[in-house]
């Protein structure tokens, strides 16, 4: 009897190759640049299968022959790289056909189990549509979701407890690091909570960025955060809670507006600054009489706080002034040695930090643009002032001057890579320099001599936010002379993206 082997079942379009709609010939099949390396790594431990819904056949948009030809050609391209796909499983039926092989039905997984002796309980499914990871559920396999292909488009439909990844190589790295997938997250959260309880540091995912957490009620523990990040003590921290009921112990009073915002946006990327209670140590708030509190949407963040049994103070898990982390690997790069535990639950969905809103004065003031935009807030509590969007050195918030000490996050230089970054109105001026990396929010219209990161295909602002920091970090490792990018629309989360690229940029 052969030992049962685990497998990785991969979606095709948007996962291994670019999603270009219904493709009829093999030259339309473009492998993602990291597919080869990711598959090579995975096949050292897993059998590889491709499972794809190809309803274009039933719709008459592609023929069985077209499909066969594309797969045969892809298979031989992969073989020439030493990659062996055990079987190419295609569902050619239409959405409403009621066939048994259409994802999320695990039909092909069961076929693979029977025919190739696959151990489904140790297997994984990877894809860029919510039905991909769902295919894993009924048979005890584990599903990972990619933000490539259609990943951003369908992200809203994906349950919060599903892990997401920027790329196939990131998903592959997670699988190889955590083959015991079922136990890993729970065990890691348990260890993270234990570390927090004994005054240590745990890095954890939130929907915005990874945080570096400590027991918010233990001043010695909180001091370790400042030491690890080289963060000056004048910059106060956000306190994270697991449920709304935990807010009361941290604050002195709860204004009506705060209550409305909590109801509307918690859990979520909105931080409220309120008068603090005596329970909050001064080191958390930099001696201020106010405290910033938020309840994250990420379910593992909330579970960590719950299990630790205490609110958790956490800034973004990066060195002070540098680019925030949206993956656990980012955390490891800068703070690996200072964390007792790093909980690795994939990429952050929002990708830029929470909105910080002060409710301590007569008017609500946005101190930092973020995951919840001004209009959303105004729909709930009426007019608010923006302290950052027009923060051009004079630091005007409406007609009033916003004192820098109000929120040190308003510091002009922040989120910066080591390579100088410039925000240009016209990036084409950098086209001929091979040592300039370019971050674009739409498909390039011209060729660039240097590396290009297209982080949203058609100026889709949520993609721009989700991918921004990872793109900056990738370019920052390439020994470039400079990085250039351009502003996006100030609508919605675009205000936060513009704020971050401006603060990350080198001041001339
Ligand atoms: O999305 C986020 O908010 C992430 C994740 C980890 O939750 N956290 C984060 O923390 O971005 P940090 O420390 O990088 O940024 C906290 C911001 C800073 O701009 C700080 O000045 C401001 O919140 N802040 C904290 N307490 C404040 C207070 N009492 N008054 C005014 N601003 C405050
Ligand atoms: Mg796909």
PDB file of C-alpha atoms in Angstrom, residues 9 11 13-15 19 51 53 102-106 125-138 142-165 349:
ATOM      1  CA  UNK A   9      -5.228  21.936  -5.881  1.00  0.00           C
ATOM      2  CA  UNK A  11      -7.191  27.231  -9.735  1.00  0.00           C
ATOM      3  CA  UNK A  13      -6.996  31.610 -14.373  1.00  0.00           C
ATOM      4  CA  UNK A  14      -6.067  34.351 -11.920  1.00  0.00           C
ATOM      5  CA  UNK A  15      -4.003  31.895  -9.874  1.00  0.00           C
ATOM      6  CA  UNK A  19      -6.986  36.142 -15.854  1.00  0.00           C
ATOM      7  CA  UNK A  51      -8.993  22.521 -11.058  1.00  0.00           C
ATOM      8  CA  UNK A  53     -14.384  26.101 -13.853  1.00  0.00           C
ATOM      9  CA  UNK A 102     -18.366  22.763 -10.475  1.00  0.00           C
ATOM     10  CA  UNK A 103     -16.447  24.418  -7.648  1.00  0.00           C
ATOM     11  CA  UNK A 104     -17.179  24.700  -4.738  1.00  0.00           C
ATOM     12  CA  UNK A 105     -18.191  21.033  -5.117  1.00  0.00           C
ATOM     13  CA  UNK A 106     -15.177  18.950  -4.096  1.00  0.00           C
ATOM     14  CA  UNK A 125      -6.890  24.511  -2.391  1.00  0.00           C
ATOM     15  CA  UNK A 126      -5.662  27.866  -3.733  1.00  0.00           C
ATOM     16  CA  UNK A 127      -7.595  30.281  -5.921  1.00  0.00           C
ATOM     17  CA  UNK A 128      -8.764  33.824  -6.559  1.00  0.00           C
ATOM     18  CA  UNK A 129     -12.533  33.323  -6.263  1.00  0.00           C
ATOM     19  CA  UNK A 130     -14.426  32.680  -3.002  1.00  0.00           C
ATOM     20  CA  UNK A 131     -15.583  29.322  -4.401  1.00  0.00           C
ATOM     21  CA  UNK A 132     -11.958  28.149  -4.634  1.00  0.00           C
ATOM     22  CA  UNK A 133     -11.107  27.935  -0.935  1.00  0.00           C
ATOM     23  CA  UNK A 134     -14.668  26.846  -0.213  1.00  0.00           C
ATOM     24  CA  UNK A 135     -14.052  23.742  -2.313  1.00  0.00           C
ATOM     25  CA  UNK A 136     -11.720  22.560   0.421  1.00  0.00           C
ATOM     26  CA  UNK A 137     -14.182  22.723   3.292  1.00  0.00           C
ATOM     27  CA  UNK A 138     -16.359  19.612   3.001  1.00  0.00           C
ATOM     28  CA  UNK A 142      -7.649  23.871   3.695  1.00  0.00           C
ATOM     29  CA  UNK A 143      -8.481  26.795   1.406  1.00  0.00           C
ATOM     30  CA  UNK A 144      -6.304  29.842   0.697  1.00  0.00           C
ATOM     31  CA  UNK A 145      -7.502  32.902  -1.186  1.00  0.00           C
ATOM     32  CA  UNK A 146      -5.411  34.970  -3.577  1.00  0.00           C
ATOM     33  CA  UNK A 147      -5.770  38.698  -4.150  1.00  0.00           C
ATOM     34  CA  UNK A 148      -4.515  38.232  -7.726  1.00  0.00           C
ATOM     35  CA  UNK A 149      -6.908  37.756 -10.685  1.00  0.00           C
ATOM     36  CA  UNK A 150     -10.459  38.388  -9.512  1.00  0.00           C
ATOM     37  CA  UNK A 151      -9.364  38.297  -5.891  1.00  0.00           C
ATOM     38  CA  UNK A 152      -9.914  41.978  -5.136  1.00  0.00           C
ATOM     39  CA  UNK A 153     -13.227  42.075  -6.993  1.00  0.00           C
ATOM     40  CA  UNK A 154     -14.800  39.362  -4.856  1.00  0.00           C
ATOM     41  CA  UNK A 155     -13.059  40.155  -1.582  1.00  0.00           C
ATOM     42  CA  UNK A 156     -16.222  41.586  -0.016  1.00  0.00           C
ATOM     43  CA  UNK A 157     -17.952  38.208  -0.463  1.00  0.00           C
ATOM     44  CA  UNK A 158     -15.176  36.277   1.253  1.00  0.00           C
ATOM     45  CA  UNK A 159     -15.854  35.315   4.891  1.00  0.00           C
ATOM     46  CA  UNK A 160     -13.587  37.111   7.370  1.00  0.00           C
ATOM     47  CA  UNK A 161     -12.141  33.873   8.675  1.00  0.00           C
ATOM     48  CA  UNK A 162     -10.531  33.022   5.346  1.00  0.00           C
ATOM     49  CA  UNK A 163      -6.859  33.865   4.925  1.00  0.00           C
ATOM     50  CA  UNK A 164      -5.826  35.959   1.928  1.00  0.00           C
ATOM     51  CA  UNK A 165      -2.453  36.273   0.164  1.00  0.00           C
ATOM     52  CA  UNK A 349      -7.234  42.964   3.504  1.00  0.00           C
TER      53      UNK A 349
END
